[in-house]
PDB file of C-alpha atoms in Angstrom:
ATOM      1  CA  UNK X  13      -5.826 -13.754  -2.153  1.00 83.00           C
ATOM      2  CA  UNK X  14      -7.059 -10.435  -0.628  1.00 93.00           C
ATOM      3  CA  UNK X  15      -7.188 -10.552   3.403  1.00 96.00           C
ATOM      4  CA  UNK X  16     -10.853  -9.698   4.616  1.00 97.00           C
ATOM      5  CA  UNK X  17     -11.366  -6.442   6.823  1.00 98.00           C
ATOM      6  CA  UNK X  18     -14.096  -6.121   9.067  1.00 97.00           C
ATOM      7  CA  UNK X  19     -16.319  -3.991   9.953  1.00 97.00           C
ATOM      8  CA  UNK X  20     -16.664  -2.098   6.356  1.00 97.00           C
ATOM      9  CA  UNK X  21     -17.233   1.126   8.382  1.00 98.00           C
ATOM     10  CA  UNK X  22     -17.293   2.615  11.737  1.00 97.00           C
ATOM     11  CA  UNK X  23     -18.542   5.708  12.995  1.00 97.00           C
ATOM     12  CA  UNK X  24     -17.642   6.977  16.501  1.00 96.00           C
ATOM     13  CA  UNK X  25     -18.036   9.876  18.499  1.00 97.00           C
ATOM     14  CA  UNK X  26     -14.376  11.487  19.825  1.00 96.00           C
ATOM     15  CA  UNK X  27     -12.933   9.716  22.574  1.00 95.00           C
ATOM     16  CA  UNK X  28     -14.282   6.302  22.019  1.00 96.00           C
ATOM     17  CA  UNK X  29     -12.733   3.140  21.064  1.00 95.00           C
ATOM     18  CA  UNK X  30     -12.484   0.784  18.111  1.00 96.00           C
ATOM     19  CA  UNK X  31     -11.299  -2.233  16.754  1.00 97.00           C
ATOM     20  CA  UNK X  32     -10.617  -3.442  13.206  1.00 98.00           C
ATOM     21  CA  UNK X  33      -9.946  -6.976  11.792  1.00 98.00           C
ATOM     22  CA  UNK X  34      -7.915  -8.266   9.175  1.00 98.00           C
ATOM     23  CA  UNK X  35      -8.090 -11.942   8.157  1.00 97.00           C
ATOM     24  CA  UNK X  36      -6.051 -13.949   5.925  1.00 95.00           C
ATOM     25  CA  UNK X  37      -6.886 -17.705   4.356  1.00 92.00           C
ATOM     26  CA  UNK X  38      -2.730 -17.785   4.034  1.00 89.00           C
ATOM     27  CA  UNK X  39      -0.125 -18.525   6.173  1.00 88.00           C
ATOM     28  CA  UNK X  40       1.092 -14.686   6.848  1.00 88.00           C
ATOM     29  CA  UNK X  41       4.788 -13.540   7.566  1.00 87.00           C
ATOM     30  CA  UNK X  42       3.850 -10.073   8.348  1.00 90.00           C
ATOM     31  CA  UNK X  43       0.804  -7.901   8.411  1.00 94.00           C
ATOM     32  CA  UNK X  44       0.884  -3.940   7.870  1.00 94.00           C
ATOM     33  CA  UNK X  45      -1.462  -1.342   8.862  1.00 96.00           C
ATOM     34  CA  UNK X  46      -1.960   1.992   6.923  1.00 96.00           C
ATOM     35  CA  UNK X  47      -4.562   4.785   7.228  1.00 96.00           C
ATOM     36  CA  UNK X  48      -5.226   6.556   4.094  1.00 96.00           C
ATOM     37  CA  UNK X  49      -7.284  10.095   4.002  1.00 95.00           C
ATOM     38  CA  UNK X  50      -9.240  10.953   1.020  1.00 91.00           C
ATOM     39  CA  UNK X  51      -6.996  11.905  -1.940  1.00 88.00           C
ATOM     40  CA  UNK X  52      -3.488  11.368  -0.080  1.00 92.00           C
ATOM     41  CA  UNK X  53      -0.995   8.587   0.240  1.00 91.00           C
ATOM     42  CA  UNK X  54      -1.351   5.759   2.695  1.00 94.00           C
ATOM     43  CA  UNK X  55       0.288   6.476   6.162  1.00 93.00           C
ATOM     44  CA  UNK X  56       1.890   3.600   7.989  1.00 92.00           C
ATOM     45  CA  UNK X  57       0.817   2.564  11.262  1.00 94.00           C
ATOM     46  CA  UNK X  58       2.214  -0.635  12.566  1.00 92.00           C
ATOM     47  CA  UNK X  59       4.073  -3.905  10.870  1.00 92.00           C
ATOM     48  CA  UNK X  60       3.421  -7.357  13.220  1.00 92.00           C
ATOM     49  CA  UNK X  61       5.577 -10.140  12.385  1.00 87.00           C
ATOM     50  CA  UNK X  62       5.372 -13.558  12.468  1.00 82.00           C
ATOM     51  CA  UNK X  63       6.813 -14.695  15.567  1.00 82.00           C
ATOM     52  CA  UNK X  64       6.118 -11.568  17.813  1.00 82.00           C
ATOM     53  CA  UNK X  65       7.982  -8.769  16.985  1.00 82.00           C
ATOM     54  CA  UNK X  66       6.028  -5.630  16.110  1.00 83.00           C
ATOM     55  CA  UNK X  67       7.165  -1.861  14.856  1.00 83.00           C
ATOM     56  CA  UNK X  68       4.766   1.047  15.197  1.00 85.00           C
ATOM     57  CA  UNK X  69       3.532   4.439  16.264  1.00 77.00           C
ATOM     58  CA  UNK X  70       3.209   4.773  20.304  1.00 71.00           C
ATOM     59  CA  UNK X  71      -0.344   5.447  20.257  1.00 77.00           C
ATOM     60  CA  UNK X  72      -1.258   2.582  17.741  1.00 85.00           C
ATOM     61  CA  UNK X  73      -1.682  -0.824  19.384  1.00 92.00           C
ATOM     62  CA  UNK X  74      -2.235  -4.156  17.390  1.00 95.00           C
ATOM     63  CA  UNK X  75      -2.251  -7.949  17.625  1.00 94.00           C
ATOM     64  CA  UNK X  76      -1.325 -10.845  15.143  1.00 94.00           C
ATOM     65  CA  UNK X  77      -2.558 -14.288  15.844  1.00 93.00           C
ATOM     66  CA  UNK X  78      -0.532 -16.398  13.803  1.00 90.00           C
ATOM     67  CA  UNK X  79      -2.755 -19.465  14.420  1.00 91.00           C
ATOM     68  CA  UNK X  80      -5.834 -17.899  13.058  1.00 93.00           C
ATOM     69  CA  UNK X  81      -3.892 -15.539  10.522  1.00 93.00           C
ATOM     70  CA  UNK X  82      -5.931 -12.879  11.888  1.00 96.00           C
ATOM     71  CA  UNK X  83      -4.515  -9.506  12.845  1.00 97.00           C
ATOM     72  CA  UNK X  84      -6.421  -6.472  14.923  1.00 97.00           C
ATOM     73  CA  UNK X  85      -5.856  -2.672  14.955  1.00 96.00           C
ATOM     74  CA  UNK X  86      -7.077  -0.967  18.512  1.00 95.00           C
ATOM     75  CA  UNK X  87      -7.790   2.608  18.291  1.00 94.00           C
ATOM     76  CA  UNK X  88      -8.772   4.056  21.722  1.00 93.00           C
ATOM     77  CA  UNK X  89      -9.597   7.270  22.912  1.00 93.00           C
ATOM     78  CA  UNK X  90     -10.163   8.333  19.143  1.00 94.00           C
ATOM     79  CA  UNK X  91      -9.515  11.525  17.879  1.00 94.00           C
ATOM     80  CA  UNK X  92     -11.025  13.480  15.208  1.00 96.00           C
ATOM     81  CA  UNK X  93      -7.741  12.977  13.288  1.00 95.00           C
ATOM     82  CA  UNK X  94      -8.308   9.038  13.179  1.00 96.00           C
ATOM     83  CA  UNK X  95     -10.660   9.443  10.460  1.00 97.00           C
ATOM     84  CA  UNK X  96      -9.610   7.936   7.520  1.00 97.00           C
ATOM     85  CA  UNK X  97      -9.518   4.538   5.438  1.00 97.00           C
ATOM     86  CA  UNK X  98      -7.689   1.876   7.127  1.00 98.00           C
ATOM     87  CA  UNK X  99      -5.903  -0.844   5.208  1.00 97.00           C
ATOM     88  CA  UNK X 100      -4.295  -4.009   6.425  1.00 97.00           C
ATOM     89  CA  UNK X 101      -1.526  -5.375   3.956  1.00 96.00           C
ATOM     90  CA  UNK X 102      -0.670  -9.093   4.331  1.00 94.00           C
ATOM     91  CA  UNK X 103       2.523 -10.866   3.286  1.00 90.00           C
ATOM     92  CA  UNK X 104       2.531 -14.649   2.816  1.00 87.00           C
ATOM     93  CA  UNK X 105       5.147 -17.095   4.310  1.00 82.00           C
ATOM     94  CA  UNK X 106       7.519 -18.092   1.536  1.00 74.00           C
ATOM     95  CA  UNK X 107      10.325 -19.929   0.706  1.00 69.00           C
ATOM     96  CA  UNK X 108      12.681 -16.783   0.107  1.00 65.00           C
ATOM     97  CA  UNK X 109      13.428 -13.818   1.750  1.00 69.00           C
ATOM     98  CA  UNK X 110      10.922 -11.657   2.705  1.00 72.00           C
ATOM     99  CA  UNK X 111      10.876  -8.006   0.881  1.00 78.00           C
ATOM    100  CA  UNK X 112       7.320  -6.597   1.462  1.00 82.00           C
ATOM    101  CA  UNK X 113       5.063  -7.621  -1.423  1.00 87.00           C
ATOM    102  CA  UNK X 114       1.506  -6.702   0.295  1.00 92.00           C
ATOM    103  CA  UNK X 115      -1.785  -7.644  -0.634  1.00 95.00           C
ATOM    104  CA  UNK X 116      -4.131  -4.947   0.741  1.00 96.00           C
ATOM    105  CA  UNK X 117      -7.682  -5.588   2.236  1.00 97.00           C
ATOM    106  CA  UNK X 118     -10.558  -3.314   1.049  1.00 96.00           C
ATOM    107  CA  UNK X 119     -10.351  -1.118   3.559  1.00 97.00           C
ATOM    108  CA  UNK X 120     -12.293   0.184   6.567  1.00 98.00           C
ATOM    109  CA  UNK X 121     -13.400   3.543   6.539  1.00 98.00           C
ATOM    110  CA  UNK X 122     -13.541   5.417   9.857  1.00 97.00           C
ATOM    111  CA  UNK X 123     -15.424   8.648  10.851  1.00 98.00           C
ATOM    112  CA  UNK X 124     -14.942   9.862  14.489  1.00 97.00           C
ATOM    113  CA  UNK X 125     -17.190  13.038  15.150  1.00 96.00           C
ATOM    114  CA  UNK X 126     -16.903  15.733  17.613  1.00 95.00           C
TER     115      UNK X 126
ATOM    116  CA  UNK F   6      13.636  14.833   4.873  1.00 56.00           C
ATOM    117  CA  UNK F   7      11.744  14.676   1.674  1.00 83.00           C
ATOM    118  CA  UNK F   8       9.092  12.100   1.120  1.00 93.00           C
ATOM    119  CA  UNK F   9       8.544  10.107  -1.999  1.00 96.00           C
ATOM    120  CA  UNK F  10       7.588  12.257  -4.684  1.00 96.00           C
ATOM    121  CA  UNK F  11       5.581  11.333  -7.874  1.00 97.00           C
ATOM    122  CA  UNK F  12       5.161  12.845 -10.975  1.00 97.00           C
ATOM    123  CA  UNK F  13       2.814  14.212 -12.712  1.00 97.00           C
ATOM    124  CA  UNK F  14       0.079  14.386  -9.861  1.00 96.00           C
ATOM    125  CA  UNK F  15      -2.835  14.074 -12.666  1.00 97.00           C
ATOM    126  CA  UNK F  16      -2.861  12.683 -16.151  1.00 98.00           C
ATOM    127  CA  UNK F  17      -5.883  12.720 -18.492  1.00 98.00           C
ATOM    128  CA  UNK F  18      -5.049  10.723 -21.709  1.00 98.00           C
ATOM    129  CA  UNK F  19      -7.001   9.247 -24.552  1.00 97.00           C
ATOM    130  CA  UNK F  20      -7.607   5.716 -24.973  1.00 97.00           C
ATOM    131  CA  UNK F  21      -4.311   3.863 -27.051  1.00 97.00           C
ATOM    132  CA  UNK F  22      -2.326   6.769 -26.282  1.00 98.00           C
ATOM    133  CA  UNK F  23       1.207   5.822 -24.283  1.00 98.00           C
ATOM    134  CA  UNK F  24       2.039   7.059 -20.638  1.00 98.00           C
ATOM    135  CA  UNK F  25       4.822   7.884 -18.428  1.00 98.00           C
ATOM    136  CA  UNK F  26       4.564   8.087 -14.655  1.00 98.00           C
ATOM    137  CA  UNK F  27       7.263   8.969 -12.134  1.00 98.00           C
ATOM    138  CA  UNK F  28       8.483   8.127  -9.080  1.00 98.00           C
ATOM    139  CA  UNK F  29      11.350   9.297  -7.149  1.00 97.00           C
ATOM    140  CA  UNK F  30      12.120   7.501  -3.798  1.00 97.00           C
ATOM    141  CA  UNK F  31      13.480   8.746  -0.444  1.00 95.00           C
ATOM    142  CA  UNK F  32      16.845   8.856  -0.812  1.00 94.00           C
ATOM    143  CA  UNK F  33      18.948   5.751   0.449  1.00 90.00           C
ATOM    144  CA  UNK F  34      16.058   3.640  -0.440  1.00 92.00           C
ATOM    145  CA  UNK F  35      16.799   0.381  -2.188  1.00 91.00           C
ATOM    146  CA  UNK F  36      13.098  -1.425  -2.360  1.00 93.00           C
ATOM    147  CA  UNK F  37      10.567   0.422  -4.644  1.00 95.00           C
ATOM    148  CA  UNK F  38       7.080  -0.744  -5.344  1.00 96.00           C
ATOM    149  CA  UNK F  39       4.572  -0.137  -7.653  1.00 98.00           C
ATOM    150  CA  UNK F  40       0.791  -0.106  -6.799  1.00 97.00           C
ATOM    151  CA  UNK F  41      -2.527   0.544  -8.551  1.00 97.00           C
ATOM    152  CA  UNK F  42      -5.366   1.686  -6.430  1.00 96.00           C
ATOM    153  CA  UNK F  43      -8.931   1.785  -8.088  1.00 95.00           C
ATOM    154  CA  UNK F  44     -11.965   3.645  -6.273  1.00 92.00           C
ATOM    155  CA  UNK F  45     -12.717   2.102  -2.972  1.00 90.00           C
ATOM    156  CA  UNK F  46     -10.309  -0.430  -3.043  1.00 93.00           C
ATOM    157  CA  UNK F  47      -7.385  -1.066  -1.283  1.00 95.00           C
ATOM    158  CA  UNK F  48      -3.731  -0.919  -3.383  1.00 96.00           C
ATOM    159  CA  UNK F  49      -3.080  -3.551  -5.817  1.00 96.00           C
ATOM    160  CA  UNK F  50       0.886  -4.657  -5.979  1.00 96.00           C
ATOM    161  CA  UNK F  51       2.289  -4.439  -9.476  1.00 97.00           C
ATOM    162  CA  UNK F  52       5.961  -4.644  -9.399  1.00 96.00           C
ATOM    163  CA  UNK F  53       8.936  -4.552  -6.752  1.00 93.00           C
ATOM    164  CA  UNK F  54      12.303  -3.348  -7.645  1.00 93.00           C
ATOM    165  CA  UNK F  55      15.661  -4.081  -5.482  1.00 90.00           C
ATOM    166  CA  UNK F  56      18.131  -1.873  -6.625  1.00 88.00           C
ATOM    167  CA  UNK F  57      18.129  -1.248 -10.597  1.00 89.00           C
ATOM    168  CA  UNK F  58      16.451  -5.130 -10.911  1.00 88.00           C
ATOM    169  CA  UNK F  59      12.790  -5.590 -11.189  1.00 84.00           C
ATOM    170  CA  UNK F  60      12.865  -8.893  -8.700  1.00 85.00           C
ATOM    171  CA  UNK F  61       9.009  -9.207  -8.982  1.00 90.00           C
ATOM    172  CA  UNK F  62       6.852  -8.178 -11.587  1.00 92.00           C
ATOM    173  CA  UNK F  63       4.205 -10.519 -10.979  1.00 93.00           C
ATOM    174  CA  UNK F  64       1.351  -7.919 -10.541  1.00 94.00           C
ATOM    175  CA  UNK F  65       1.866  -6.353 -13.539  1.00 96.00           C
ATOM    176  CA  UNK F  66      -1.797  -7.176 -15.411  1.00 95.00           C
ATOM    177  CA  UNK F  67      -0.419  -7.743 -19.065  1.00 94.00           C
ATOM    178  CA  UNK F  68       2.449  -6.600 -21.081  1.00 95.00           C
ATOM    179  CA  UNK F  69       1.414  -3.275 -22.152  1.00 97.00           C
ATOM    180  CA  UNK F  70       2.763  -2.354 -18.555  1.00 98.00           C
ATOM    181  CA  UNK F  71       6.317  -1.889 -17.980  1.00 96.00           C
ATOM    182  CA  UNK F  72       8.633  -0.107 -15.462  1.00 97.00           C
ATOM    183  CA  UNK F  73      12.649   0.537 -15.251  1.00 96.00           C
ATOM    184  CA  UNK F  74      14.640   1.627 -12.481  1.00 95.00           C
ATOM    185  CA  UNK F  75      18.044   2.216 -14.321  1.00 94.00           C
ATOM    186  CA  UNK F  76      20.416   3.955 -12.061  1.00 91.00           C
ATOM    187  CA  UNK F  77      18.503   1.940  -8.687  1.00 88.00           C
ATOM    188  CA  UNK F  78      16.745   5.363  -7.680  1.00 93.00           C
ATOM    189  CA  UNK F  79      14.097   6.992  -9.764  1.00 97.00           C
ATOM    190  CA  UNK F  80      11.704   4.716 -11.675  1.00 98.00           C
ATOM    191  CA  UNK F  81       9.225   4.798 -14.278  1.00 98.00           C
ATOM    192  CA  UNK F  82       6.092   2.959 -14.918  1.00 98.00           C
ATOM    193  CA  UNK F  83       5.497   3.014 -18.284  1.00 98.00           C
ATOM    194  CA  UNK F  84       1.846   2.177 -19.855  1.00 98.00           C
ATOM    195  CA  UNK F  85       1.327   1.597 -23.762  1.00 98.00           C
ATOM    196  CA  UNK F  86      -1.894   1.477 -25.627  1.00 98.00           C
ATOM    197  CA  UNK F  87      -3.661   2.932 -22.723  1.00 98.00           C
ATOM    198  CA  UNK F  88      -7.308   1.375 -21.743  1.00 97.00           C
ATOM    199  CA  UNK F  89      -9.817   3.035 -20.128  1.00 97.00           C
ATOM    200  CA  UNK F  90     -10.078   0.318 -17.609  1.00 96.00           C
ATOM    201  CA  UNK F  91      -5.994   1.450 -16.767  1.00 98.00           C
ATOM    202  CA  UNK F  92      -7.736   4.550 -15.056  1.00 98.00           C
ATOM    203  CA  UNK F  93      -6.754   4.392 -11.711  1.00 97.00           C
ATOM    204  CA  UNK F  94      -4.357   6.032  -8.849  1.00 97.00           C
ATOM    205  CA  UNK F  95      -0.692   4.785  -9.090  1.00 98.00           C
ATOM    206  CA  UNK F  96       1.030   4.836  -6.232  1.00 98.00           C
ATOM    207  CA  UNK F  97       4.486   4.223  -5.198  1.00 98.00           C
ATOM    208  CA  UNK F  98       6.363   3.369  -2.096  1.00 96.00           C
ATOM    209  CA  UNK F  99      10.007   2.722  -1.027  1.00 95.00           C
ATOM    210  CA  UNK F 100      11.655   1.292   2.089  1.00 92.00           C
ATOM    211  CA  UNK F 101      14.872   0.973   2.881  1.00 86.00           C
ATOM    212  CA  UNK F 102      15.041  -2.792   1.624  1.00 74.00           C
ATOM    213  CA  UNK F 103      16.715  -4.519   4.539  1.00 66.00           C
ATOM    214  CA  UNK F 104      15.204  -7.484   6.564  1.00 60.00           C
ATOM    215  CA  UNK F 105      15.970  -5.345   9.622  1.00 57.00           C
ATOM    216  CA  UNK F 106      13.342  -2.379   8.866  1.00 57.00           C
ATOM    217  CA  UNK F 107      10.580  -4.792   8.563  1.00 68.00           C
ATOM    218  CA  UNK F 108      10.029  -3.408   4.666  1.00 73.00           C
ATOM    219  CA  UNK F 109       8.247  -0.419   6.254  1.00 85.00           C
ATOM    220  CA  UNK F 110       6.972   1.271   3.334  1.00 91.00           C
ATOM    221  CA  UNK F 111       6.606   4.898   2.543  1.00 94.00           C
ATOM    222  CA  UNK F 112       4.040   5.841  -0.090  1.00 96.00           C
ATOM    223  CA  UNK F 113       4.276   8.604  -2.566  1.00 96.00           C
ATOM    224  CA  UNK F 114       0.891  10.808  -2.963  1.00 94.00           C
ATOM    225  CA  UNK F 115       0.182   9.341  -6.205  1.00 96.00           C
ATOM    226  CA  UNK F 116      -0.896   9.841  -9.941  1.00 98.00           C
ATOM    227  CA  UNK F 117      -4.239   9.918 -10.800  1.00 97.00           C
ATOM    228  CA  UNK F 118      -4.469   8.220 -14.732  1.00 98.00           C
ATOM    229  CA  UNK F 119      -7.878   8.665 -16.434  1.00 98.00           C
ATOM    230  CA  UNK F 120      -8.075   7.136 -19.776  1.00 98.00           C
ATOM    231  CA  UNK F 121     -10.551   8.751 -21.840  1.00 97.00           C
TER     232      UNK F 121
END
């Protein structure tokens, strides 16, 4: 089942902050965040694992609430280059080894204006 | 170093034809994923390879879709008897394939398939 992202779209002025949320009805092993610009490949931003480990770009921060199966991506002091569509991809807890089978949300369109 | 590459970047075909889409992963990446992305949607998982074997093909929509990775590097997604509903961007991603790297996936630019 697809995770639900909110909001669907955000418009910011340069320097403003934004939070994008991702919610799943399934028990999650990990949450992956990507940004995709029009006509380009998704670019990795952050991975958050059950248990608290995470890996990502220095300027990006995110959280993962395991009890609620929710993740939030925090974009601070936004820049024009932050514009794009943000996707969360979730990996369910399974009995076997994790291998990164992701189910993506529908995306959040972020537009940053000068 | 070189990223994930996909060819062709665009493919236009007629309904009923056969197509092949190619993915060249990052050197040394043992895990390879195929996704399909429709306009305004997130990528949809199709199939996952670990090495040469398809470890999970549960996302392939039907038996018209098939993928191979014979030498554990380049992969080809094959679609038989294409239908208009197959039109989408087909994305390939690769990762090191070890739990240690958290399965961070690097995506290619995609192949835009249009079935007329």
